[in-house]
Amino acid sequence: MCFQKRESCLIFCSICNAPTAGSRYGVVTCLACHVFFRRTVLNGTEFKCHNKLKCSIGFVVHQRDKIGPRLAKSKLSIHPGFKSLFRIQTKQRYQQERYGSYTTTTEKLDSIKIKDKIYHQANQNDIKSVLNMGFQNAIEWIYQLEYLFGEIENRNTVLAESGIGFVLIDQAYKTANESEKENLWILQNNTYLPGDYLNPQMRRKEAEVQFVGELLNTLCIPFRRLRIDSFECVFLKSFLFLSTNPESKNVCILELLKYTKFKYCETGVERFGELILLLGNIRCAIKSFYNHTKVSDLFNVKNFDSYVKNKLFE
């Protein structure tokens, strides 16, 4: 039981995960969702999804609330820079989901179905496209950070290392939230890497199975156990890029601590510590990725396009 003031222990909306003070019509919702659905019912409005019910709720929230997550009306005051990064992340994930929906519309021999969603086993083209898209998103992230906090020292070096971490964070979040299977690693474009020998195609690819196992153990399991949310992903990504900027890194630390203490009033400090430790896991996963490019056909650097090669080895 929490003995702090009620305002600091708000529960969260069942629809969009925004802070809210209570339930309305028997469902825990924030004011924005309450008003939207109430107006929809009163007006008799009918909406039709143009993406076959595959839209991300994050995009819906982004469209409904273009000024950022609904933390603004609560007692928690988040640095506006991180709100803008949250919006960028929401947009990027929506674009990734849209791209994935075009490539996974039909079932194949290597496809699996999870929660009415089809995933194909990743090939070299999938790896190339995911890395290309990931580095473009990471560069957009860096530009926003520099706009907010000033120039990042050794930008190219930071991008080469942290760009992979940026990609892996999104993959870990997607895997933890979309897959109940413990032996799959899901990529941004709705393809997957198997992490066991049950798939006949993987029996002779011990290195790839081992790599996926390392990703699952170091990232997916902690993400799933802690139930990392989208806003915490914003902080984790920003930490990676701000490692060479002590002052900006301190701002990020304080904002993350403020956020965890607000959302988890009794265990916020402990959760903050676990998130900081998780950064070590992410760096281990980055190192594992670079090592894997030396032994894997699927991740062979020779198969990457020049754009990705330049970013990885600048």
mmCIF file of C-alpha atoms in Angstrom:
data_model
loop_
_atom_site.group_PDB
_atom_site.id
_atom_site.type_symbol
_atom_site.label_atom_id
_atom_site.label_comp_id
_atom_site.label_asym_id
_atom_site.label_seq_id
_atom_site.Cartn_x
_atom_site.Cartn_y
_atom_site.Cartn_z
ATOM 1 C CA MET A 1 0.000 0.000 0.000
ATOM 2 C CA CYS A 2 1.279 3.428 -0.865
ATOM 3 C CA PHE A 3 1.183 6.064 1.910
ATOM 4 C CA GLN A 4 2.334 8.958 -0.271
ATOM 5 C CA LYS A 5 -0.038 11.576 -1.582
ATOM 6 C CA ARG A 6 -2.606 10.237 -3.979
ATOM 7 C CA GLU A 7 -1.425 12.491 -6.792
ATOM 8 C CA SER A 8 1.982 10.768 -6.851
ATOM 9 C CA CYS A 9 0.456 7.274 -7.088
ATOM 10 C CA LEU A 10 -1.830 7.593 -10.074
ATOM 11 C CA ILE A 11 -2.966 4.517 -11.945
ATOM 12 C CA PHE A 12 -2.694 4.315 -15.704
ATOM 13 C CA CYS A 13 -5.164 4.285 -18.574
ATOM 14 C CA SER A 14 -6.192 0.809 -19.792
ATOM 15 C CA ILE A 15 -6.183 2.067 -23.378
ATOM 16 C CA CYS A 16 -3.083 4.241 -23.829
ATOM 17 C CA ASN A 17 -1.180 3.804 -20.539
ATOM 18 C CA ALA A 18 -1.344 7.529 -19.715
ATOM 19 C CA PRO A 19 -1.610 8.603 -16.036
ATOM 20 C CA THR A 20 -5.177 8.934 -14.724
ATOM 21 C CA ALA A 21 -6.855 9.625 -11.397
ATOM 22 C CA GLY A 22 -9.499 6.868 -11.564
ATOM 23 C CA SER A 23 -12.082 4.924 -13.562
ATOM 24 C CA ARG A 24 -14.970 6.123 -15.682
ATOM 25 C CA TYR A 25 -17.929 3.924 -16.642
ATOM 26 C CA GLY A 26 -16.222 1.011 -14.914
ATOM 27 C CA VAL A 27 -12.984 1.236 -16.933
ATOM 28 C CA VAL A 28 -9.720 2.889 -15.879
ATOM 29 C CA THR A 29 -9.131 5.587 -18.498
ATOM 30 C CA CYS A 30 -7.456 8.950 -18.830
ATOM 31 C CA LEU A 31 -9.559 12.050 -19.502
ATOM 32 C CA ALA A 32 -8.568 12.204 -23.182
ATOM 33 C CA CYS A 33 -9.692 8.626 -23.939
ATOM 34 C CA HIS A 34 -12.827 9.097 -21.821
ATOM 35 C CA VAL A 35 -13.845 12.203 -23.781
ATOM 36 C CA PHE A 36 -13.034 10.596 -27.141
ATOM 37 C CA PHE A 37 -15.081 7.435 -26.601
ATOM 38 C CA ARG A 38 -17.948 9.266 -24.884
ATOM 39 C CA ARG A 39 -18.235 11.686 -27.802
ATOM 40 C CA THR A 40 -18.048 8.762 -30.230
ATOM 41 C CA VAL A 41 -20.981 6.992 -28.519
ATOM 42 C CA LEU A 42 -23.105 10.142 -28.152
ATOM 43 C CA ASN A 43 -22.583 11.115 -31.792
ATOM 44 C CA GLY A 44 -23.086 7.574 -33.062
ATOM 45 C CA THR A 45 -19.831 7.854 -34.992
ATOM 46 C CA GLU A 46 -18.412 4.727 -36.639
ATOM 47 C CA PHE A 47 -14.712 4.461 -37.428
ATOM 48 C CA LYS A 48 -13.090 2.116 -39.912
ATOM 49 C CA CYS A 49 -9.470 0.980 -39.678
ATOM 50 C CA HIS A 50 -7.713 1.275 -43.035
ATOM 51 C CA ASN A 51 -4.877 -0.995 -41.909
ATOM 52 C CA LYS A 52 -6.895 -4.184 -41.231
ATOM 53 C CA LEU A 53 -6.907 -3.664 -37.442
ATOM 54 C CA LYS A 54 -3.104 -3.751 -37.316
ATOM 55 C CA CYS A 55 -2.534 -0.142 -36.262
ATOM 56 C CA SER A 56 -0.315 0.483 -33.278
ATOM 57 C CA ILE A 57 -2.107 2.079 -30.300
ATOM 58 C CA GLY A 58 0.911 4.374 -30.081
ATOM 59 C CA PHE A 59 -0.025 5.977 -33.397
ATOM 60 C CA VAL A 60 -3.619 6.465 -32.248
ATOM 61 C CA VAL A 61 -2.379 8.220 -29.111
ATOM 62 C CA HIS A 62 0.000 10.305 -31.234
ATOM 63 C CA GLN A 63 -2.856 11.457 -33.448
ATOM 64 C CA ARG A 64 -5.114 12.139 -30.461
ATOM 65 C CA ASP A 65 -2.522 13.937 -28.432
ATOM 66 C CA LYS A 66 -0.019 15.725 -30.671
ATOM 67 C CA ILE A 67 1.404 17.749 -27.802
ATOM 68 C CA GLY A 68 2.986 14.599 -26.342
ATOM 69 C CA PRO A 69 2.035 11.942 -23.782
ATOM 70 C CA ARG A 70 -0.703 12.914 -21.336
ATOM 71 C CA LEU A 71 1.800 13.504 -18.557
ATOM 72 C CA ALA A 72 1.331 17.226 -19.042
ATOM 73 C CA LYS A 73 -1.965 17.365 -17.123
ATOM 74 C CA SER A 74 -0.673 15.266 -14.219
ATOM 75 C CA LYS A 75 1.545 16.337 -11.357
ATOM 76 C CA LEU A 76 4.563 14.936 -13.174
ATOM 77 C CA SER A 77 6.459 17.469 -15.270
ATOM 78 C CA ILE A 78 8.720 15.796 -17.823
ATOM 79 C CA HIS A 79 11.434 17.724 -19.670
ATOM 80 C CA PRO A 80 9.793 18.850 -22.956
ATOM 81 C CA GLY A 81 12.738 17.441 -24.895
ATOM 82 C CA PHE A 82 11.867 13.910 -23.834
ATOM 83 C CA LYS A 83 8.252 14.489 -24.797
ATOM 84 C CA SER A 84 9.382 15.390 -28.309
ATOM 85 C CA LEU A 85 11.566 12.251 -28.394
ATOM 86 C CA PHE A 86 8.536 10.213 -27.329
ATOM 87 C CA ARG A 87 6.611 11.597 -30.300
ATOM 88 C CA ILE A 88 9.501 10.775 -32.633
ATOM 89 C CA GLN A 89 9.659 7.220 -31.295
ATOM 90 C CA THR A 90 5.885 6.803 -31.741
ATOM 91 C CA LYS A 91 6.148 7.975 -35.352
ATOM 92 C CA GLN A 92 9.126 5.721 -36.079
ATOM 93 C CA ARG A 93 7.426 2.645 -34.630
ATOM 94 C CA TYR A 94 4.295 3.341 -36.614
ATOM 95 C CA GLN A 95 6.359 3.578 -39.818
ATOM 96 C CA GLN A 96 8.106 0.306 -38.939
ATOM 97 C CA GLU A 97 4.753 -1.381 -38.344
ATOM 98 C CA ARG A 98 3.395 -0.078 -41.632
ATOM 99 C CA TYR A 99 6.445 -1.380 -43.476
ATOM 100 C CA GLY A 100 6.101 -4.751 -41.754
ATOM 101 C CA SER A 101 2.416 -5.045 -42.679
ATOM 102 C CA TYR A 102 3.334 -4.874 -46.374
ATOM 103 C CA THR A 103 5.872 -7.707 -46.113
ATOM 104 C CA THR A 104 3.933 -10.181 -43.931
ATOM 105 C CA THR A 105 0.492 -10.432 -45.492
ATOM 106 C CA THR A 106 0.650 -14.085 -46.590
ATOM 107 C CA GLU A 107 1.775 -17.222 -44.809
ATOM 108 C CA LYS A 108 4.853 -19.173 -45.964
ATOM 109 C CA LEU A 109 6.455 -22.417 -44.881
ATOM 110 C CA ASP A 110 8.718 -20.616 -42.422
ATOM 111 C CA SER A 111 5.985 -18.303 -41.075
ATOM 112 C CA ILE A 112 4.445 -18.426 -37.631
ATOM 113 C CA LYS A 113 1.260 -16.863 -36.334
ATOM 114 C CA ILE A 114 1.084 -15.065 -32.987
ATOM 115 C CA LYS A 115 -2.115 -13.302 -31.903
ATOM 116 C CA ASP A 116 -3.488 -13.257 -35.480
ATOM 117 C CA LYS A 117 -0.293 -11.686 -36.767
ATOM 118 C CA ILE A 118 2.000 -13.387 -39.283
ATOM 119 C CA TYR A 119 5.787 -13.353 -38.884
ATOM 120 C CA HIS A 120 8.249 -14.703 -41.462
ATOM 121 C CA GLN A 121 11.731 -15.958 -40.730
ATOM 122 C CA ALA A 122 14.226 -13.182 -41.464
ATOM 123 C CA ASN A 123 16.610 -13.398 -44.428
ATOM 124 C CA GLN A 124 19.557 -11.256 -45.504
ATOM 125 C CA ASN A 125 17.309 -8.654 -47.141
ATOM 126 C CA ASP A 126 15.324 -8.301 -43.922
ATOM 127 C CA ILE A 127 18.516 -7.773 -41.901
ATOM 128 C CA LYS A 128 19.708 -5.129 -44.369
ATOM 129 C CA SER A 129 16.408 -3.246 -44.428
ATOM 130 C CA VAL A 130 16.027 -3.329 -40.632
ATOM 131 C CA LEU A 131 19.560 -1.987 -40.098
ATOM 132 C CA ASN A 132 19.107 0.663 -42.777
ATOM 133 C CA MET A 133 15.817 1.832 -41.266
ATOM 134 C CA GLY A 134 17.261 1.621 -37.734
ATOM 135 C CA PHE A 135 20.266 3.820 -38.497
ATOM 136 C CA GLN A 136 18.096 6.397 -40.245
ATOM 137 C CA ASN A 137 15.912 6.529 -37.126
ATOM 138 C CA ALA A 138 18.986 6.736 -34.887
ATOM 139 C CA ILE A 139 20.351 9.695 -36.875
ATOM 140 C CA GLU A 140 17.016 11.483 -36.523
ATOM 141 C CA TRP A 141 17.240 10.814 -32.767
ATOM 142 C CA ILE A 142 20.760 12.246 -32.549
ATOM 143 C CA TYR A 143 19.768 15.411 -34.410
ATOM 144 C CA GLN A 144 16.925 15.944 -31.946
ATOM 145 C CA LEU A 145 19.249 15.374 -28.972
ATOM 146 C CA GLU A 146 21.752 17.876 -30.378
ATOM 147 C CA TYR A 147 18.952 20.402 -30.868
ATOM 148 C CA LEU A 148 17.974 19.940 -27.213
ATOM 149 C CA PHE A 149 21.308 19.521 -25.458
ATOM 150 C CA GLY A 150 24.024 20.718 -27.838
ATOM 151 C CA GLU A 151 26.501 18.948 -30.077
ATOM 152 C CA ILE A 152 27.382 15.334 -29.265
ATOM 153 C CA GLU A 153 31.124 14.757 -29.122
ATOM 154 C CA ASN A 154 32.525 12.131 -31.515
ATOM 155 C CA ARG A 155 29.114 11.773 -33.107
ATOM 156 C CA ASN A 156 30.141 9.207 -35.736
ATOM 157 C CA THR A 157 31.843 6.977 -33.176
ATOM 158 C CA VAL A 158 28.863 7.210 -30.838
ATOM 159 C CA LEU A 159 26.494 6.405 -33.712
ATOM 160 C CA ALA A 160 28.520 3.353 -34.790
ATOM 161 C CA GLU A 161 28.173 1.791 -31.335
ATOM 162 C CA SER A 162 24.930 3.201 -29.988
ATOM 163 C CA GLY A 163 23.098 2.944 -33.318
ATOM 164 C CA ILE A 164 23.062 -0.840 -32.910
ATOM 165 C CA GLY A 165 21.861 -0.420 -29.327
ATOM 166 C CA PHE A 166 19.081 1.836 -30.605
ATOM 167 C CA VAL A 167 17.948 -0.904 -33.005
ATOM 168 C CA LEU A 168 18.186 -3.639 -30.360
ATOM 169 C CA ILE A 169 16.086 -1.669 -27.843
ATOM 170 C CA ASP A 170 13.208 -1.435 -30.320
ATOM 171 C CA GLN A 171 13.550 -5.132 -31.140
ATOM 172 C CA ALA A 172 13.635 -6.121 -27.459
ATOM 173 C CA TYR A 173 10.524 -4.032 -26.751
ATOM 174 C CA LYS A 174 8.707 -5.565 -29.723
ATOM 175 C CA THR A 175 9.744 -9.119 -28.820
ATOM 176 C CA ALA A 176 8.768 -8.735 -25.159
ATOM 177 C CA ASN A 177 5.337 -7.319 -26.013
ATOM 178 C CA GLU A 178 4.341 -9.311 -29.090
ATOM 179 C CA SER A 179 5.753 -12.803 -28.585
ATOM 180 C CA GLU A 180 4.842 -15.229 -25.840
ATOM 181 C CA LYS A 181 7.335 -17.735 -27.215
ATOM 182 C CA GLU A 182 10.672 -17.832 -25.412
ATOM 183 C CA ASN A 183 12.733 -18.822 -28.445
ATOM 184 C CA LEU A 184 11.960 -16.041 -30.924
ATOM 185 C CA TRP A 185 13.561 -12.658 -31.522
ATOM 186 C CA ILE A 186 11.276 -10.315 -33.502
ATOM 187 C CA LEU A 187 12.598 -7.610 -35.815
ATOM 188 C CA GLN A 188 10.979 -4.267 -36.576
ATOM 189 C CA ASN A 189 9.574 -5.432 -39.935
ATOM 190 C CA ASN A 190 7.633 -8.340 -38.376
ATOM 191 C CA THR A 191 10.178 -11.012 -39.237
ATOM 192 C CA TYR A 192 11.850 -13.223 -36.653
ATOM 193 C CA LEU A 193 15.067 -15.031 -35.786
ATOM 194 C CA PRO A 194 14.593 -18.484 -34.205
ATOM 195 C CA GLY A 195 16.558 -19.273 -31.078
ATOM 196 C CA ASP A 196 16.436 -23.067 -31.042
ATOM 197 C CA TYR A 197 17.271 -26.100 -33.130
ATOM 198 C CA LEU A 198 13.666 -27.144 -33.740
ATOM 199 C CA ASN A 199 13.759 -25.383 -37.085
ATOM 200 C CA PRO A 200 15.620 -27.700 -39.534
ATOM 201 C CA GLN A 201 17.181 -24.712 -41.271
ATOM 202 C CA MET A 202 18.888 -23.687 -38.014
ATOM 203 C CA ARG A 203 20.517 -27.000 -37.059
ATOM 204 C CA ARG A 204 23.729 -26.167 -38.880
ATOM 205 C CA LYS A 205 23.740 -22.530 -37.772
ATOM 206 C CA GLU A 206 24.886 -22.817 -34.196
ATOM 207 C CA ALA A 207 26.351 -19.300 -34.155
ATOM 208 C CA GLU A 208 23.014 -17.687 -35.059
ATOM 209 C CA VAL A 209 21.104 -19.728 -32.496
ATOM 210 C CA GLN A 210 23.646 -18.744 -29.854
ATOM 211 C CA PHE A 211 23.401 -15.081 -30.848
ATOM 212 C CA VAL A 212 19.598 -15.074 -30.585
ATOM 213 C CA GLY A 213 19.878 -16.822 -27.226
ATOM 214 C CA GLU A 214 22.181 -14.071 -25.968
ATOM 215 C CA LEU A 215 19.742 -11.376 -27.124
ATOM 216 C CA LEU A 216 16.840 -13.128 -25.421
ATOM 217 C CA ASN A 217 18.738 -13.574 -22.140
ATOM 218 C CA THR A 218 20.347 -10.133 -21.956
ATOM 219 C CA LEU A 219 17.485 -8.011 -23.313
ATOM 220 C CA CYS A 220 14.135 -9.712 -23.893
ATOM 221 C CA ILE A 221 13.874 -11.421 -20.501
ATOM 222 C CA PRO A 222 14.612 -8.188 -18.538
ATOM 223 C CA PHE A 223 12.290 -6.169 -20.806
ATOM 224 C CA ARG A 224 9.519 -8.703 -20.261
ATOM 225 C CA ARG A 225 10.122 -9.045 -16.516
ATOM 226 C CA LEU A 226 10.225 -5.293 -15.902
ATOM 227 C CA ARG A 227 7.505 -4.546 -18.454
ATOM 228 C CA ILE A 228 9.556 -1.724 -19.914
ATOM 229 C CA ASP A 229 7.236 0.936 -21.317
ATOM 230 C CA SER A 230 7.692 3.224 -24.316
ATOM 231 C CA PHE A 231 8.748 6.216 -22.239
ATOM 232 C CA GLU A 232 11.483 4.195 -20.531
ATOM 233 C CA CYS A 233 12.713 3.175 -24.003
ATOM 234 C CA VAL A 234 13.108 6.889 -24.752
ATOM 235 C CA PHE A 235 15.419 7.289 -21.762
ATOM 236 C CA LEU A 236 17.424 4.128 -22.540
ATOM 237 C CA LYS A 237 18.033 5.242 -26.124
ATOM 238 C CA SER A 238 19.003 8.739 -25.015
ATOM 239 C CA PHE A 239 21.457 7.380 -22.427
ATOM 240 C CA LEU A 240 23.358 5.567 -25.166
ATOM 241 C CA PHE A 241 23.864 8.691 -27.257
ATOM 242 C CA LEU A 242 24.588 11.030 -24.334
ATOM 243 C CA SER A 243 27.362 8.891 -22.820
ATOM 244 C CA THR A 244 30.001 11.431 -23.914
ATOM 245 C CA ASN A 245 28.029 14.444 -22.646
ATOM 246 C CA PRO A 246 28.074 14.352 -18.799
ATOM 247 C CA GLU A 247 25.781 17.337 -18.242
ATOM 248 C CA SER A 248 23.116 16.109 -20.661
ATOM 249 C CA LYS A 249 23.456 12.585 -19.286
ATOM 250 C CA ASN A 250 22.772 13.911 -15.769
ATOM 251 C CA VAL A 251 19.591 15.589 -17.021
ATOM 252 C CA CYS A 252 18.485 12.264 -18.485
ATOM 253 C CA ILE A 253 19.256 10.470 -15.199
ATOM 254 C CA LEU A 254 17.236 12.938 -13.142
ATOM 255 C CA GLU A 255 14.266 12.812 -15.526
ATOM 256 C CA LEU A 256 14.253 9.005 -15.507
ATOM 257 C CA LEU A 257 14.410 8.941 -11.697
ATOM 258 C CA LYS A 258 11.526 11.426 -11.544
ATOM 259 C CA TYR A 259 9.476 9.320 -13.947
ATOM 260 C CA THR A 260 10.018 5.986 -12.176
ATOM 261 C CA LYS A 261 9.291 7.485 -8.733
ATOM 262 C CA PHE A 262 6.070 8.937 -10.101
ATOM 263 C CA LYS A 263 4.815 5.840 -11.904
ATOM 264 C CA TYR A 264 6.015 3.303 -9.309
ATOM 265 C CA CYS A 265 5.577 5.202 -6.064
ATOM 266 C CA GLU A 266 6.785 2.387 -3.780
ATOM 267 C CA THR A 267 9.476 0.800 -5.953
ATOM 268 C CA GLY A 268 10.468 3.680 -8.221
ATOM 269 C CA VAL A 269 14.033 4.017 -6.908
ATOM 270 C CA GLU A 270 14.648 0.261 -7.219
ATOM 271 C CA ARG A 271 13.252 0.265 -10.749
ATOM 272 C CA PHE A 272 15.474 3.205 -11.645
ATOM 273 C CA GLY A 273 18.488 1.178 -10.513
ATOM 274 C CA GLU A 274 17.407 -1.817 -12.589
ATOM 275 C CA LEU A 275 17.046 0.373 -15.682
ATOM 276 C CA ILE A 276 20.556 1.767 -15.189
ATOM 277 C CA LEU A 277 21.900 -1.786 -14.855
ATOM 278 C CA LEU A 278 20.003 -2.721 -18.020
ATOM 279 C CA LEU A 279 22.259 -0.323 -19.934
ATOM 280 C CA GLY A 280 25.103 -2.744 -19.208
ATOM 281 C CA ASN A 281 23.078 -5.549 -20.790
ATOM 282 C CA ILE A 282 22.465 -3.397 -23.855
ATOM 283 C CA ARG A 283 26.188 -2.735 -24.268
ATOM 284 C CA CYS A 284 26.888 -6.464 -23.966
ATOM 285 C CA ALA A 285 24.309 -7.093 -26.703
ATOM 286 C CA ILE A 286 26.005 -4.475 -28.917
ATOM 287 C CA LYS A 287 29.337 -6.252 -28.505
ATOM 288 C CA SER A 288 27.666 -9.575 -29.254
ATOM 289 C CA PHE A 289 26.227 -8.115 -32.458
ATOM 290 C CA TYR A 290 29.632 -6.960 -33.715
ATOM 291 C CA ASN A 291 31.173 -10.337 -32.869
ATOM 292 C CA HIS A 292 28.352 -12.095 -34.691
ATOM 293 C CA THR A 293 29.019 -10.198 -37.929
ATOM 294 C CA LYS A 294 32.383 -12.031 -38.094
ATOM 295 C CA VAL A 295 30.943 -15.555 -38.039
ATOM 296 C CA SER A 296 27.424 -15.353 -39.475
ATOM 297 C CA ASP A 297 26.305 -15.566 -43.080
ATOM 298 C CA LEU A 298 23.035 -13.860 -42.251
ATOM 299 C CA PHE A 299 24.809 -10.914 -40.590
ATOM 300 C CA ASN A 300 27.847 -10.901 -42.875
ATOM 301 C CA VAL A 301 28.999 -7.296 -43.283
ATOM 302 C CA LYS A 302 29.666 -7.929 -46.980
ATOM 303 C CA ASN A 303 25.916 -8.264 -47.488
ATOM 304 C CA PHE A 304 25.111 -4.900 -45.888
ATOM 305 C CA ASP A 305 24.577 -1.913 -48.157
ATOM 306 C CA SER A 306 27.165 0.882 -48.244
ATOM 307 C CA TYR A 307 25.011 3.168 -46.079
ATOM 308 C CA VAL A 308 24.991 0.720 -43.148
ATOM 309 C CA LYS A 309 28.666 -0.178 -43.600
ATOM 310 C CA ASN A 310 29.668 3.480 -43.402
ATOM 311 C CA LYS A 311 27.657 3.992 -40.225
ATOM 312 C CA LEU A 312 28.991 0.831 -38.575
ATOM 313 C CA PHE A 313 32.661 1.396 -39.317
ATOM 314 C CA GLU A 314 33.106 5.178 -39.583
#
